[in-house]
PDB file of C-alpha atoms in Angstrom:
ATOM      1  CA  UNK O  89     -11.247   1.357  -7.861  1.00 88.00           C
ATOM      2  CA  UNK O  90     -13.378  -0.957  -6.860  1.00 93.00           C
ATOM      3  CA  UNK O  91     -15.837  -0.445  -3.876  1.00 92.00           C
ATOM      4  CA  UNK O  92     -18.435  -2.747  -2.265  1.00 94.00           C
ATOM      5  CA  UNK O  93     -20.159  -3.895   0.545  1.00 92.00           C
ATOM      6  CA  UNK O  94     -20.938  -7.169   0.938  1.00 91.00           C
ATOM      7  CA  UNK O  95     -23.420  -8.058   3.494  1.00 93.00           C
ATOM      8  CA  UNK O  96     -22.307  -5.852   6.674  1.00 93.00           C
ATOM      9  CA  UNK O  97     -19.141  -6.312   4.991  1.00 96.00           C
ATOM     10  CA  UNK O  98     -17.658  -3.296   3.619  1.00 94.00           C
ATOM     11  CA  UNK O  99     -14.659  -4.024   0.348  1.00 96.00           C
ATOM     12  CA  UNK O 100     -12.074  -1.707  -1.497  1.00 95.00           C
ATOM     13  CA  UNK O 101     -10.448  -3.251  -3.760  1.00 97.00           C
ATOM     14  CA  UNK O 102      -7.891  -1.881  -6.225  1.00 97.00           C
ATOM     15  CA  UNK O 103      -5.074  -1.994  -8.693  1.00 98.00           C
ATOM     16  CA  UNK O 104      -1.495   0.512  -9.345  1.00 96.00           C
ATOM     17  CA  UNK O 105       1.199   1.277 -11.716  1.00 97.00           C
ATOM     18  CA  UNK O 106       3.501   3.620 -10.603  1.00 95.00           C
ATOM     19  CA  UNK O 107       6.628   4.286 -13.888  1.00 93.00           C
ATOM     20  CA  UNK O 108       9.529   6.617 -12.681  1.00 89.00           C
ATOM     21  CA  UNK O 109      12.430   7.995 -15.729  1.00 88.00           C
ATOM     22  CA  UNK O 110      14.729   9.615 -14.109  1.00 86.00           C
ATOM     23  CA  UNK O 111      17.638  11.783 -16.200  1.00 89.00           C
ATOM     24  CA  UNK O 112      20.195  14.360 -15.066  1.00 88.00           C
ATOM     25  CA  UNK O 113      20.451  17.455 -17.195  1.00 87.00           C
ATOM     26  CA  UNK O 114      22.992  20.631 -16.967  1.00 85.00           C
ATOM     27  CA  UNK O 115      25.639  18.234 -15.638  1.00 84.00           C
ATOM     28  CA  UNK O 116      28.773  20.753 -13.653  1.00 85.00           C
ATOM     29  CA  UNK O 117      31.493  19.408 -15.401  1.00 83.00           C
ATOM     30  CA  UNK O 118      33.374  16.653 -13.791  1.00 84.00           C
ATOM     31  CA  UNK O 119      30.459  14.895 -12.981  1.00 86.00           C
ATOM     32  CA  UNK O 120      28.193  11.871 -15.306  1.00 89.00           C
ATOM     33  CA  UNK O 121      24.693  11.738 -17.323  1.00 88.00           C
ATOM     34  CA  UNK O 122      22.492   9.371 -16.239  1.00 85.00           C
ATOM     35  CA  UNK O 123      19.125   7.734 -16.250  1.00 85.00           C
ATOM     36  CA  UNK O 124      17.350   5.467 -15.313  1.00 83.00           C
ATOM     37  CA  UNK O 125      13.697   3.928 -15.088  1.00 86.00           C
ATOM     38  CA  UNK O 126      11.544   1.819 -13.186  1.00 88.00           C
ATOM     39  CA  UNK O 127       8.069   0.771 -11.811  1.00 94.00           C
ATOM     40  CA  UNK O 128       5.793  -0.818  -9.328  1.00 95.00           C
ATOM     41  CA  UNK O 129       2.288  -2.764 -10.042  1.00 97.00           C
ATOM     42  CA  UNK O 130       0.669  -3.346  -6.775  1.00 98.00           C
ATOM     43  CA  UNK O 131      -2.217  -4.316  -5.513  1.00 98.00           C
ATOM     44  CA  UNK O 132      -4.425  -3.920  -2.426  1.00 97.00           C
ATOM     45  CA  UNK O 133      -7.685  -5.157  -0.908  1.00 97.00           C
ATOM     46  CA  UNK O 134      -9.173  -4.007   2.740  1.00 96.00           C
ATOM     47  CA  UNK O 135     -12.865  -5.870   4.462  1.00 97.00           C
ATOM     48  CA  UNK O 136     -14.029  -3.786   6.964  1.00 96.00           C
ATOM     49  CA  UNK O 137     -16.762  -5.717   9.358  1.00 97.00           C
ATOM     50  CA  UNK O 138     -18.822  -3.654  11.503  1.00 97.00           C
ATOM     51  CA  UNK O 139     -18.299  -4.476  14.977  1.00 97.00           C
ATOM     52  CA  UNK O 140     -20.885  -4.593  18.424  1.00 95.00           C
ATOM     53  CA  UNK O 141     -19.269  -1.552  19.980  1.00 95.00           C
ATOM     54  CA  UNK O 142     -20.423   2.206  18.774  1.00 94.00           C
ATOM     55  CA  UNK O 143     -19.183   5.269  18.944  1.00 94.00           C
ATOM     56  CA  UNK O 144     -22.062   7.797  19.497  1.00 93.00           C
ATOM     57  CA  UNK O 145     -24.347   6.165  16.559  1.00 92.00           C
ATOM     58  CA  UNK O 146     -20.897   4.619  14.904  1.00 94.00           C
ATOM     59  CA  UNK O 147     -19.857   1.718  14.119  1.00 95.00           C
ATOM     60  CA  UNK O 148     -16.201   1.287  14.733  1.00 97.00           C
ATOM     61  CA  UNK O 149     -15.112  -1.583  12.673  1.00 97.00           C
ATOM     62  CA  UNK O 150     -11.902  -3.829  12.492  1.00 98.00           C
ATOM     63  CA  UNK O 151     -10.394  -3.815   8.412  1.00 98.00           C
ATOM     64  CA  UNK O 152      -7.620  -6.546   7.305  1.00 98.00           C
ATOM     65  CA  UNK O 153      -5.299  -5.373   4.640  1.00 97.00           C
ATOM     66  CA  UNK O 154      -3.339  -7.747   2.295  1.00 98.00           C
ATOM     67  CA  UNK O 155      -1.518  -6.064  -0.901  1.00 98.00           C
ATOM     68  CA  UNK O 156       1.292  -7.099  -2.685  1.00 98.00           C
ATOM     69  CA  UNK O 157       3.770  -5.255  -4.239  1.00 97.00           C
ATOM     70  CA  UNK O 158       6.109  -5.951  -7.602  1.00 97.00           C
ATOM     71  CA  UNK O 159       8.966  -3.997  -8.609  1.00 94.00           C
ATOM     72  CA  UNK O 160       9.228  -3.897 -12.618  1.00 93.00           C
ATOM     73  CA  UNK O 161      12.241  -2.668 -14.911  1.00 86.00           C
ATOM     74  CA  UNK O 162      15.950  -2.962 -15.808  1.00 83.00           C
ATOM     75  CA  UNK O 163      16.723  -2.160 -12.184  1.00 79.00           C
ATOM     76  CA  UNK O 164      13.902  -3.494 -10.089  1.00 84.00           C
ATOM     77  CA  UNK O 165      16.362  -5.648  -7.099  1.00 83.00           C
ATOM     78  CA  UNK O 166      18.735  -2.428  -6.899  1.00 80.00           C
ATOM     79  CA  UNK O 167      17.161  -2.543  -3.131  1.00 82.00           C
ATOM     80  CA  UNK O 168      17.754  -6.912  -3.595  1.00 86.00           C
ATOM     81  CA  UNK O 169      14.683  -7.379  -3.261  1.00 90.00           C
ATOM     82  CA  UNK O 170      11.909  -6.969  -6.522  1.00 93.00           C
ATOM     83  CA  UNK O 171       8.365  -7.947  -4.405  1.00 96.00           C
ATOM     84  CA  UNK O 172       6.588  -7.196  -0.795  1.00 96.00           C
ATOM     85  CA  UNK O 173       3.813  -8.015   0.684  1.00 98.00           C
ATOM     86  CA  UNK O 174       1.808  -6.466   3.833  1.00 98.00           C
ATOM     87  CA  UNK O 175      -0.440  -7.509   5.753  1.00 98.00           C
ATOM     88  CA  UNK O 176      -2.043  -6.120   8.561  1.00 98.00           C
ATOM     89  CA  UNK O 177      -4.773  -4.632  11.214  1.00 98.00           C
ATOM     90  CA  UNK O 178      -6.765  -1.249  11.519  1.00 98.00           C
ATOM     91  CA  UNK O 179     -10.096   0.040  13.625  1.00 98.00           C
ATOM     92  CA  UNK O 180     -12.106   2.319  12.037  1.00 97.00           C
ATOM     93  CA  UNK O 181     -14.674   4.686  12.808  1.00 96.00           C
ATOM     94  CA  UNK O 182     -16.743   6.189   9.907  1.00 92.00           C
ATOM     95  CA  UNK O 183     -14.426   7.323   7.350  1.00 91.00           C
ATOM     96  CA  UNK O 184     -10.410   7.216   9.589  1.00 95.00           C
ATOM     97  CA  UNK O 185      -9.167   3.954  10.423  1.00 96.00           C
ATOM     98  CA  UNK O 186      -5.209   3.313  11.908  1.00 98.00           C
ATOM     99  CA  UNK O 187      -4.306   0.328  12.284  1.00 98.00           C
ATOM    100  CA  UNK O 188      -0.486  -1.712  12.410  1.00 98.00           C
ATOM    101  CA  UNK O 189       0.521  -3.555   9.177  1.00 97.00           C
ATOM    102  CA  UNK O 190       3.409  -5.698   8.540  1.00 98.00           C
ATOM    103  CA  UNK O 191       5.918  -5.828   5.677  1.00 97.00           C
ATOM    104  CA  UNK O 192       7.604  -8.961   4.334  1.00 97.00           C
ATOM    105  CA  UNK O 193       9.177 -10.775   1.422  1.00 94.00           C
ATOM    106  CA  UNK O 194      12.646 -11.313   0.655  1.00 91.00           C
ATOM    107  CA  UNK O 195      15.452  -9.826   3.188  1.00 88.00           C
ATOM    108  CA  UNK O 196      12.013  -7.416   3.942  1.00 92.00           C
ATOM    109  CA  UNK O 197      10.803  -7.023   7.205  1.00 94.00           C
ATOM    110  CA  UNK O 198       9.162  -4.103   8.934  1.00 96.00           C
ATOM    111  CA  UNK O 199       5.577  -2.942  10.290  1.00 97.00           C
ATOM    112  CA  UNK O 200       3.437   0.173   9.654  1.00 96.00           C
ATOM    113  CA  UNK O 201       1.857   1.804  11.669  1.00 97.00           C
ATOM    114  CA  UNK O 202      -1.406   3.402   8.869  1.00 96.00           C
ATOM    115  CA  UNK O 203      -3.401   6.191   9.043  1.00 96.00           C
ATOM    116  CA  UNK O 204      -5.998   6.027   6.197  1.00 92.00           C
ATOM    117  CA  UNK O 205      -9.068   8.489   5.655  1.00 92.00           C
ATOM    118  CA  UNK O 206     -12.155   7.729   2.794  1.00 83.00           C
ATOM    119  CA  UNK O 207     -11.905   3.878   4.536  1.00 74.00           C
TER     120      UNK O 207
END
């Protein structure tokens, strides 16, 4: 994870790779055994700008969020898509942020309400 301050901006960026492997064991008779593996690679960035509004001695922050996720492995398109993007905005106070982000991609669209601690 990368965290830094660029003048008044707080910047946080990260990448994650997740690998999952599933295998059946001790199946009941009549049920087939199976195994599967997949993974996902994500890159995310958050940029927080302090606003002129304060609560107590602490400023409110306007936070922009962007991310991209791609599935990897042989079953990466099992959901009908193999990648998606997230774009969002949040309002932060001290270490807590509440926001809304859009999830976009081929055959993917939606909205997510976010609650982040430690921005």
